[in-house]
GROMACS .gro file of C-alpha atoms in nm:
model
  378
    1UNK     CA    1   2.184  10.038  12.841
    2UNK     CA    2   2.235  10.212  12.498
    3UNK     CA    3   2.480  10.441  12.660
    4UNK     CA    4   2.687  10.165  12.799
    5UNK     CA    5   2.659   9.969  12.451
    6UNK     CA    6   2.820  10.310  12.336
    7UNK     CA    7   3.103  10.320  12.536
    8UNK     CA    8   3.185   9.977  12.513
    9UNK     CA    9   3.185  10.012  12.110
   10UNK     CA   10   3.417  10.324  12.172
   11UNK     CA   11   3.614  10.105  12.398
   12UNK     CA   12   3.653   9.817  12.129
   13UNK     CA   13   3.782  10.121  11.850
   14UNK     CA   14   4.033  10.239  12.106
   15UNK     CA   15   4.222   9.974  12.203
   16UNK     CA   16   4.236   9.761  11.867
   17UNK     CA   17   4.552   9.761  11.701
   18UNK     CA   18   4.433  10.005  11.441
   19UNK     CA   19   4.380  10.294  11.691
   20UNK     CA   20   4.627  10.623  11.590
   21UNK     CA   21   4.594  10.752  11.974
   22UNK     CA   22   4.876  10.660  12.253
   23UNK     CA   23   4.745  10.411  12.532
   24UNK     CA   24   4.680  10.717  12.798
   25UNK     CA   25   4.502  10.920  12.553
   26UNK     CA   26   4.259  10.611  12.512
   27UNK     CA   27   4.209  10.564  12.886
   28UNK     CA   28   4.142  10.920  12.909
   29UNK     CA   29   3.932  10.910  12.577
   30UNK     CA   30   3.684  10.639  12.755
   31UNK     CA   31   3.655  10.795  13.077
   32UNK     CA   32   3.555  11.135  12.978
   33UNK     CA   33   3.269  10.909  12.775
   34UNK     CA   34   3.181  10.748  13.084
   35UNK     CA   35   3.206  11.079  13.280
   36UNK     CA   36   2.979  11.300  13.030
   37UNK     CA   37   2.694  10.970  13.041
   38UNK     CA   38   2.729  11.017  13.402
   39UNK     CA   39   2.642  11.358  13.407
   40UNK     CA   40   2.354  11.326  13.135
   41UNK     CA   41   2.227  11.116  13.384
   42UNK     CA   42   2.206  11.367  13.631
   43UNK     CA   43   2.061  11.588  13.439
   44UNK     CA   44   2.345  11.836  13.472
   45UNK     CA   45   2.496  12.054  13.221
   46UNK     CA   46   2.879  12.136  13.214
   47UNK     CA   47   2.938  12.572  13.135
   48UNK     CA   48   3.328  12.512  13.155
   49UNK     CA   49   3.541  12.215  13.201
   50UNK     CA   50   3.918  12.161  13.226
   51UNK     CA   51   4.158  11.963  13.094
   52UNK     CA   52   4.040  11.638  12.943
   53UNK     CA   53   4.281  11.468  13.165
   54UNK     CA   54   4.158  11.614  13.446
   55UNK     CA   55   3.832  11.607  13.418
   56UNK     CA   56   3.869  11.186  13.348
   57UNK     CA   57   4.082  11.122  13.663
   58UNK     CA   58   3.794  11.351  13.885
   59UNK     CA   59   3.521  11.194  13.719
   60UNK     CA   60   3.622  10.793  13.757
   61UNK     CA   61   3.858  10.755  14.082
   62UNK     CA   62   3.713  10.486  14.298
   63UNK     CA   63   3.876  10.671  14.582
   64UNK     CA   64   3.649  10.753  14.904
   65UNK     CA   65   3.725  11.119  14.880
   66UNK     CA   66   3.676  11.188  14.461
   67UNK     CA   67   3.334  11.026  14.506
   68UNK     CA   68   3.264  11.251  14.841
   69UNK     CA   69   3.316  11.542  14.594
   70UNK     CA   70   3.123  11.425  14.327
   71UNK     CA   71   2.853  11.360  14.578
   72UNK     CA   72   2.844  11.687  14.720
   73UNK     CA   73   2.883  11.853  14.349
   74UNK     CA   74   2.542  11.720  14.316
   75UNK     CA   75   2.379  11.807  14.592
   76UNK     CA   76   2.567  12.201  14.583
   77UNK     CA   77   2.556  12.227  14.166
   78UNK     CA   78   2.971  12.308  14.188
   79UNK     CA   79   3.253  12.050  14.130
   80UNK     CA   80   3.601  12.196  14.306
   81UNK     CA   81   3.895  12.068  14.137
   82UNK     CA   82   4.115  12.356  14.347
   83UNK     CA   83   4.200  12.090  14.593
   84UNK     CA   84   4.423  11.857  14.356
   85UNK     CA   85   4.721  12.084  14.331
   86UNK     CA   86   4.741  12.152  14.724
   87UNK     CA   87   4.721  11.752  14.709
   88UNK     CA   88   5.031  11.676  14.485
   89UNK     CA   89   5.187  11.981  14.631
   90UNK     CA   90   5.166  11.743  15.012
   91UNK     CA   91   5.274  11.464  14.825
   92UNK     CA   92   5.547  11.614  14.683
   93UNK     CA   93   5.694  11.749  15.012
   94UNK     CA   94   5.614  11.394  15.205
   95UNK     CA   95   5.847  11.273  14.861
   96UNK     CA   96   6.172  11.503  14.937
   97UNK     CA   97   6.154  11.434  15.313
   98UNK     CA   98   6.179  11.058  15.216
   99UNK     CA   99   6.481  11.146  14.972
  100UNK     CA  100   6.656  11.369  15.244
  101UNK     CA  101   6.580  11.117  15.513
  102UNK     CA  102   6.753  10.856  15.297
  103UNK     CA  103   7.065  11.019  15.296
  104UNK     CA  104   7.074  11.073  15.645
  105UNK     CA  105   7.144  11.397  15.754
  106UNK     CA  106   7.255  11.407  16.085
  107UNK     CA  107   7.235  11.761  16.160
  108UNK     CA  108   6.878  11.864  16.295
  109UNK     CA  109   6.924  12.226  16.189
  110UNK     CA  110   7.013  12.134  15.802
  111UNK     CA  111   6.776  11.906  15.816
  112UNK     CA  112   6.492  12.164  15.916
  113UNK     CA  113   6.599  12.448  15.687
  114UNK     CA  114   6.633  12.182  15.387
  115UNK     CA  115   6.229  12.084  15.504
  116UNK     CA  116   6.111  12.465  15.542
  117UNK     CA  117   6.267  12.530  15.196
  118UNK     CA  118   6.119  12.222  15.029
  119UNK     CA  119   5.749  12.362  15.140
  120UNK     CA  120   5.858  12.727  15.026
  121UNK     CA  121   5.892  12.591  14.685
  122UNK     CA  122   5.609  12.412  14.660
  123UNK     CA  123   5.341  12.618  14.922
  124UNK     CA  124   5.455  12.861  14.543
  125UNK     CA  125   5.362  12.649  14.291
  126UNK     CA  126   5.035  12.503  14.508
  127UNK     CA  127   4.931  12.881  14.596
  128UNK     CA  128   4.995  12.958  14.145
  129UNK     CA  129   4.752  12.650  14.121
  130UNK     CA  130   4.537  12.757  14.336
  131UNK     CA  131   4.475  13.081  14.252
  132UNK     CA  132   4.369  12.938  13.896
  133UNK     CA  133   4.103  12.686  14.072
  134UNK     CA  134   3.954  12.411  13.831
  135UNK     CA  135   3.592  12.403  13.861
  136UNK     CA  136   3.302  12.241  13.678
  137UNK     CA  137   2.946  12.425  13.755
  138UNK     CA  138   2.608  12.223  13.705
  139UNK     CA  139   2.386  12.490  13.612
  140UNK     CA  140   2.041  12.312  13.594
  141UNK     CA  141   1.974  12.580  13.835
  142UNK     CA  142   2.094  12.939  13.677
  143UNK     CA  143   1.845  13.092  13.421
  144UNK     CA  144   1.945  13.445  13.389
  145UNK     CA  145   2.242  13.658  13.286
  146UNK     CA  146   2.270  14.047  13.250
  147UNK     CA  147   2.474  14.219  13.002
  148UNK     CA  148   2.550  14.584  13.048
  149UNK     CA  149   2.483  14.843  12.752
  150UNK     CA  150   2.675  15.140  12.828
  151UNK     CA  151   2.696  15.353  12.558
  152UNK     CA  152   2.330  15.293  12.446
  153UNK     CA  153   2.014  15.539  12.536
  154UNK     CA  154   1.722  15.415  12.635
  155UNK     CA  155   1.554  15.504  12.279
  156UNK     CA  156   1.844  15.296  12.083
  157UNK     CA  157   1.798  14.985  12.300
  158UNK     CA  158   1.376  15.030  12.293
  159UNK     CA  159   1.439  15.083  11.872
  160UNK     CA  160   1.665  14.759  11.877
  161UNK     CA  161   1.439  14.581  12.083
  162UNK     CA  162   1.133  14.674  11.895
  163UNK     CA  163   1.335  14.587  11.550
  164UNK     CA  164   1.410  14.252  11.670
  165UNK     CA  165   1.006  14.172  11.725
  166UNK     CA  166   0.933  14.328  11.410
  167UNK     CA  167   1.166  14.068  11.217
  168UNK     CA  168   1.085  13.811  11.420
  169UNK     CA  169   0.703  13.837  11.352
  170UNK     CA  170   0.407  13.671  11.487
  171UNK     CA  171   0.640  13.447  11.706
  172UNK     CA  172   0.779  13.756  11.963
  173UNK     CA  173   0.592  13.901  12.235
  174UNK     CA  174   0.670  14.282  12.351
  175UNK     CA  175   0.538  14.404  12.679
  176UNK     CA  176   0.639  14.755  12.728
  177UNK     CA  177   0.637  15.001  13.033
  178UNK     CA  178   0.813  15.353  13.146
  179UNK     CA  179   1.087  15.145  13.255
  180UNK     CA  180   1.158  14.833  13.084
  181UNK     CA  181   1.102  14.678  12.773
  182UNK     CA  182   1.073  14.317  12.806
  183UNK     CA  183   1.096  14.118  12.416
  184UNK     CA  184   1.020  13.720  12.408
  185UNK     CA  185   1.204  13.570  12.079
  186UNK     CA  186   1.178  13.191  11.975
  187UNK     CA  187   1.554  13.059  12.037
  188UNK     CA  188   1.632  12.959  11.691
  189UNK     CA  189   1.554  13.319  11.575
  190UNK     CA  190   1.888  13.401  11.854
  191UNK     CA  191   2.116  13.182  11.722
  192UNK     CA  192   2.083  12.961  11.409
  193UNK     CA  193   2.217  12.640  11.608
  194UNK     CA  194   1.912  12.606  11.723
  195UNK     CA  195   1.689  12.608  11.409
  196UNK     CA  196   1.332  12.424  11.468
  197UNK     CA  197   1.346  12.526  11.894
  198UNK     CA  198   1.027  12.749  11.902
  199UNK     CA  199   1.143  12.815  12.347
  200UNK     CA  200   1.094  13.164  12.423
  201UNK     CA  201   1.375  13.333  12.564
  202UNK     CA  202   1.340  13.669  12.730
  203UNK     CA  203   1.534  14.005  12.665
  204UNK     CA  204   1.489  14.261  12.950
  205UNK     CA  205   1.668  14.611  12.892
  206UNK     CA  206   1.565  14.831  13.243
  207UNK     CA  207   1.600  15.205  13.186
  208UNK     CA  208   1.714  15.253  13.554
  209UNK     CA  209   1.996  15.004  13.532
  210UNK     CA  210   2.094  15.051  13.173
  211UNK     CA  211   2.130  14.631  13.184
  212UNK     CA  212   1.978  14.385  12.953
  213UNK     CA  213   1.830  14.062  13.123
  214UNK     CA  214   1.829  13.793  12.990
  215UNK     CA  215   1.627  13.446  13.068
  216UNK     CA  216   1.673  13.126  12.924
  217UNK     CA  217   1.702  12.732  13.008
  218UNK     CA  218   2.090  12.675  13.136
  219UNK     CA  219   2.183  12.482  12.824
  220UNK     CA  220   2.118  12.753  12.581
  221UNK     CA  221   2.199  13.052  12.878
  222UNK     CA  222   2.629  13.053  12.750
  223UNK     CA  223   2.495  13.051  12.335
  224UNK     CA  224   2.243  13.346  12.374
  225UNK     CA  225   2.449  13.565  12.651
  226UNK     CA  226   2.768  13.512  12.399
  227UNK     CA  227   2.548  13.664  12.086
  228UNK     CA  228   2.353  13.936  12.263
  229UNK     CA  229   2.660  14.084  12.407
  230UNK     CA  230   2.846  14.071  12.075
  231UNK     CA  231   2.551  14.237  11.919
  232UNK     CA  232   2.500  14.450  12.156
  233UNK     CA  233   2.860  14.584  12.144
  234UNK     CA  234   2.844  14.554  11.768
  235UNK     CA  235   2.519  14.821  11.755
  236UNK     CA  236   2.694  15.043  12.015
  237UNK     CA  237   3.014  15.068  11.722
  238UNK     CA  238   2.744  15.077  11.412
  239UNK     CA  239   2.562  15.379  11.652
  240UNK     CA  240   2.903  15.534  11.738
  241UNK     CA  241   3.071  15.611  11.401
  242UNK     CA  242   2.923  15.314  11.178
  243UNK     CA  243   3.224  15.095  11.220
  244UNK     CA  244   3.062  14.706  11.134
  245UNK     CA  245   3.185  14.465  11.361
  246UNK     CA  246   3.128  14.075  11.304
  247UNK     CA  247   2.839  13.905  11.517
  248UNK     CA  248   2.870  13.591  11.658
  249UNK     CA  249   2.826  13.274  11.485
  250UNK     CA  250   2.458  13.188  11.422
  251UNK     CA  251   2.298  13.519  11.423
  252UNK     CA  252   2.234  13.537  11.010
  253UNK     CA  253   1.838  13.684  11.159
  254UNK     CA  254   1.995  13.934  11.420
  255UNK     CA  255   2.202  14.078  11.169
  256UNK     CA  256   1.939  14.150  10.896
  257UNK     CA  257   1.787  14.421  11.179
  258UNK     CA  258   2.117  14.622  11.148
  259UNK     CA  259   2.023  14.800  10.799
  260UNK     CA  260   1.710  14.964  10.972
  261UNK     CA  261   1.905  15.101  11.243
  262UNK     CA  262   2.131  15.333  11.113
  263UNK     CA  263   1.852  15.585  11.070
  264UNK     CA  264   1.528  15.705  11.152
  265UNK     CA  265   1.586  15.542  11.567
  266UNK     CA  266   1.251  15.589  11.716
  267UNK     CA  267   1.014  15.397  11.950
  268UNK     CA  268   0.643  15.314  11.899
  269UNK     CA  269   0.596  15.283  12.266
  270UNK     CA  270   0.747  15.615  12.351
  271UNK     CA  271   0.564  15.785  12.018
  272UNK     CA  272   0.219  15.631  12.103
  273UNK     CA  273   0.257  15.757  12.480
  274UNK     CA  274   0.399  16.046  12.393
  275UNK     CA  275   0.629  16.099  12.697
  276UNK     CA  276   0.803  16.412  12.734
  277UNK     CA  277   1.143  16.530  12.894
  278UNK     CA  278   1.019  16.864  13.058
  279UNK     CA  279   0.768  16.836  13.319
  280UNK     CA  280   0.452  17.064  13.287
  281UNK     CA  281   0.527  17.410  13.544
  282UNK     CA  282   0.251  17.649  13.401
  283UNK     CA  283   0.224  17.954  13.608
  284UNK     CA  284   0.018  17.966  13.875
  285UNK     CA  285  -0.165  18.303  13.813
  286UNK     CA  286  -0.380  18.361  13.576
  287UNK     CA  287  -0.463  18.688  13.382
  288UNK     CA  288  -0.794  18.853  13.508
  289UNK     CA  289  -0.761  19.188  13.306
  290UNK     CA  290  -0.884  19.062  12.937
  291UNK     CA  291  -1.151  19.139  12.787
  292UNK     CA  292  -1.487  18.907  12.798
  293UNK     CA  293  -1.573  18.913  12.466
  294UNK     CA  294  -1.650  18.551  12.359
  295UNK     CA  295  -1.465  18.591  12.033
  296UNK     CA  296  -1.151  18.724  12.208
  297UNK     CA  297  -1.163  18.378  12.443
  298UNK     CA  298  -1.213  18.195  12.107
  299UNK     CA  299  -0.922  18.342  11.908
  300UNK     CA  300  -0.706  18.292  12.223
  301UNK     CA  301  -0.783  17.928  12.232
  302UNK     CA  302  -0.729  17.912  11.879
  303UNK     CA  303  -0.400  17.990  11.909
  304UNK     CA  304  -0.361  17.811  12.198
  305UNK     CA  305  -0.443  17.488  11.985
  306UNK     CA  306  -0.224  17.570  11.700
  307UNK     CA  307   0.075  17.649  11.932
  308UNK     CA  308  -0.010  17.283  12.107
  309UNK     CA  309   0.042  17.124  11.830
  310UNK     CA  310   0.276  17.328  11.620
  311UNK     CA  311   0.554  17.317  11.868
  312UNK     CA  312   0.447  16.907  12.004
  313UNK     CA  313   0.841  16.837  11.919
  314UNK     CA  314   0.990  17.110  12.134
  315UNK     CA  315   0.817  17.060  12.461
  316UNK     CA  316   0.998  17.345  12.633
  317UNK     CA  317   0.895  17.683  12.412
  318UNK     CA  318   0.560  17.510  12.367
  319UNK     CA  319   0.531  17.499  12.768
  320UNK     CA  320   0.688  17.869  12.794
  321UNK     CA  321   0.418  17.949  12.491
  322UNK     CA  322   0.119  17.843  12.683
  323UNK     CA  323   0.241  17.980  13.012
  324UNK     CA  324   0.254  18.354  12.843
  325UNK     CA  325  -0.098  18.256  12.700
  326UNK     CA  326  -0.237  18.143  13.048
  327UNK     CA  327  -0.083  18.429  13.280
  328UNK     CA  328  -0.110  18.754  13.014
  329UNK     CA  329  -0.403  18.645  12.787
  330UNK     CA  330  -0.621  18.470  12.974
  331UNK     CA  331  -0.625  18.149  12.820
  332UNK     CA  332  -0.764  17.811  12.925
  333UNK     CA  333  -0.467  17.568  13.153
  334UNK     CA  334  -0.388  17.345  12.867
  335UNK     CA  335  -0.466  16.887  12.940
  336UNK     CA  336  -0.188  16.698  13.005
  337UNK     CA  337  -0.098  16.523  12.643
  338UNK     CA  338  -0.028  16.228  12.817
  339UNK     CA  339  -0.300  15.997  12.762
  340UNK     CA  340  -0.514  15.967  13.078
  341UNK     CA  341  -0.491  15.592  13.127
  342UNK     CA  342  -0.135  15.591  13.108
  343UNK     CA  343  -0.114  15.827  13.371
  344UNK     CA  344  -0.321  15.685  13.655
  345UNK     CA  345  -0.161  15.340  13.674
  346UNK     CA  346   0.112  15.272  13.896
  347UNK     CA  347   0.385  15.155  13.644
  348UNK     CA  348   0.547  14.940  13.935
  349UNK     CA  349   0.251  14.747  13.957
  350UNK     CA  350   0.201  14.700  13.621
  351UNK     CA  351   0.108  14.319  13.533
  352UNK     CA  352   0.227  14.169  13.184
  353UNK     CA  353  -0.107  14.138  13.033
  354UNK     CA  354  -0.178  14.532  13.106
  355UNK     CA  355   0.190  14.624  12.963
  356UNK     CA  356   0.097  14.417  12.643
  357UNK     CA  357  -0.248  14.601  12.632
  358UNK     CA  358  -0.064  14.934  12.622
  359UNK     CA  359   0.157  14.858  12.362
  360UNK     CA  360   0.114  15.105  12.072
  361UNK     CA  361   0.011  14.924  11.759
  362UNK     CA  362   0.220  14.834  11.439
  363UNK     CA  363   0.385  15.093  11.232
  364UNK     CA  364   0.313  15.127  10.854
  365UNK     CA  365   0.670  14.976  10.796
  366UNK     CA  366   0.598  14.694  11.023
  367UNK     CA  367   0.252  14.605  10.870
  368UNK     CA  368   0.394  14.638  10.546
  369UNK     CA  369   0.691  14.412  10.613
  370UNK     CA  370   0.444  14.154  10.807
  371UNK     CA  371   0.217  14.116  10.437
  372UNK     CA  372   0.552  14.095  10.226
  373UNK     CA  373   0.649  13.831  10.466
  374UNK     CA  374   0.280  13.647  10.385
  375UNK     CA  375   0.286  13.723  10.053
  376UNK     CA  376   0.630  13.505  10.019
  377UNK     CA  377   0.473  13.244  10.220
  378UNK     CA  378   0.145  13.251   9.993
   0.00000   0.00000   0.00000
């Protein structure tokens, strides 16, 4: 009822002598009202539209065959416009056949070739219309998007990521594996627009596809794919040669994580698990001709320690080291310094709650950005 109070109100504005607007404007004005508390009824949601025109004439013909399309744009989620050019493009063919009919042309041969080139010209302009088809998508259906980020590594987008939950604070959710990095943000902290909307929406970069996925209700879905892919190609420019390119409107909190990313990119995840490049390939023989001398075997695993850890950031001399210390000295085959636990799961098969329970903990930086951010609140 309030809706139809609304447009009648609108109605009254329009057409009183006051109104600045010409009398097809108005028409069109109201209808599009009419049309738009039509589809709110539905419970559909509009991603692109045409003209205002057009979309009022679709929307409010009493015609059998508008209201067949309408019908089935409900049941199929897709309203196709693309027929209404082939339609006036008929119409205007049946037109000039009238007009050369009326001035009787009596031969049958002019008369053809004056018909073939009437639909020449206008089988054109229909096919031109055509190949731009109007349509109007309901979307209460679509929920995810997935922006490419070529150009990116997988430890930039991880750092970004991981920056982004840091800012965002208690209110994000990180659930990291080996091959994605999945980051739940509250809408507003996306886009501004939406200040006081605590929904989750869910960022998915996939090592194996290099793609970011992201998952959110269908009336935010064009807002939040819009400003993660101009962030996105904004932190591939800042990585690139530290050109700063504009973000979308709305993202005053994404852009406050660009001053920690122009140095010092790292991942918690992939420092707490500590995964490295270079398989382990230690030889397969081992030295027999050493001496047995406990404190030999001792000193030999001494070094074997120090060289562990001395060379953790160059993982292939420190494998090459402790090959030369296995197969001529005798030494003990070095553990795995991958963590057991990470090791014997199946990553594929990795639930959220067990990703979440493998995430590394908080930084220094982070903990001591979390009790600033309390200490302001305090």
């Amino acid at each position: 009822m309030q809706a139809i109070v609304d447009c009648k109100s609108v109605y009254d504005f329009l057409t009183g002598p006051g109104s600045p607007i010409g009398v097809t404007d108005k028409r069109c004005a109201v209808d599009l009202i009419i049309g738009r508390e039509s589809l709110n009824r539905m419970g559909a949601t509009l991603r692109w539209a045409p003209t205002d025109r057009q979309l009022a004439d679709a929307l409010t013909k009493d015609a059998a065959e508008p209201t067949d399309l309408l019908r089935a744009a409900m049941r199929g989620k897709v309203y196709q416009l693309g027929d209404e050019p082939s339609l006036l493009a008929a119409a205007a063919v049946e037109r000039e056949q009238r007009k050369a009919k009326s001035k009787s042309i009596k031969n049958p041969q002019a008369k053809a070739a004056a018909a073939a080139a009437i639909q020449r010209k206008f089988a054109n302009k229909g096919g031109d219309s055509l190949s731009k088809a109007i349509s109007v998508s309901f979307v209460s259906s679509a929920r995810m998007v997935k922006v490419p980020t070529t150009g990116l590594n997988e430890l930039e987008m991880r750092h970004l990521l991981e920056e982004l939950a840091s800012l965002a604070g208690e209110a994000s959710v990180v659930v990291n594996s080996r091959t994605i990095c999945k980051l739940k943000i509250p809408l507003e902290f996306v886009n501004v627009k939406f200040k006081g909307n605590q929904t989750l929406i869910t960022l998915t970069f996939t090592k194996t596809t290099q793609m970011v996925q992201i998952q959110a209700g269908a009336a935010y879905l064009d807002t939040v794919e819009d400003t993660i892919k101009t962030m996105i190609a904004a932190y591939r420019e800042y990585r690139g040669g530290g050109k700063i390119l504009p973000l979308a409107r709305g993202s005053d909190h994404l852009a406050q994580a660009f001053p920690q990313l122009e140095n010092d990119i790292h991942s918690e995840y992939l420092d707490g698990v500590n995964i490295e490049a270079v398989p382990i390939s230690l030889p397969l023989t081992e030295a027999t001709h050493v001496p047995a001398d406990e404190k030999y075997h001792e000193a030999v695993k001494s070094i074997m320690l120090v060289a562990t850890e001395s060379l953790q950031g160059f993982p292939e001399f420190k494998i090459k080291l402790q090959g030369i210390l296995v197969s001529e000295f005798g030494a003990l085959r070095p553990q795995v310094d991958t963590p057991a636990h990470y090791n014997m799961m199946d990553e594929d098969n990795l639930s959220e709650e067990a990703s979440e329970s493998l995430t590394p903990p908080q930084s220094t930086r982070q903990q001591r950005r979390r009790a600033r951010r309390e200490a302001t609140a305090a």
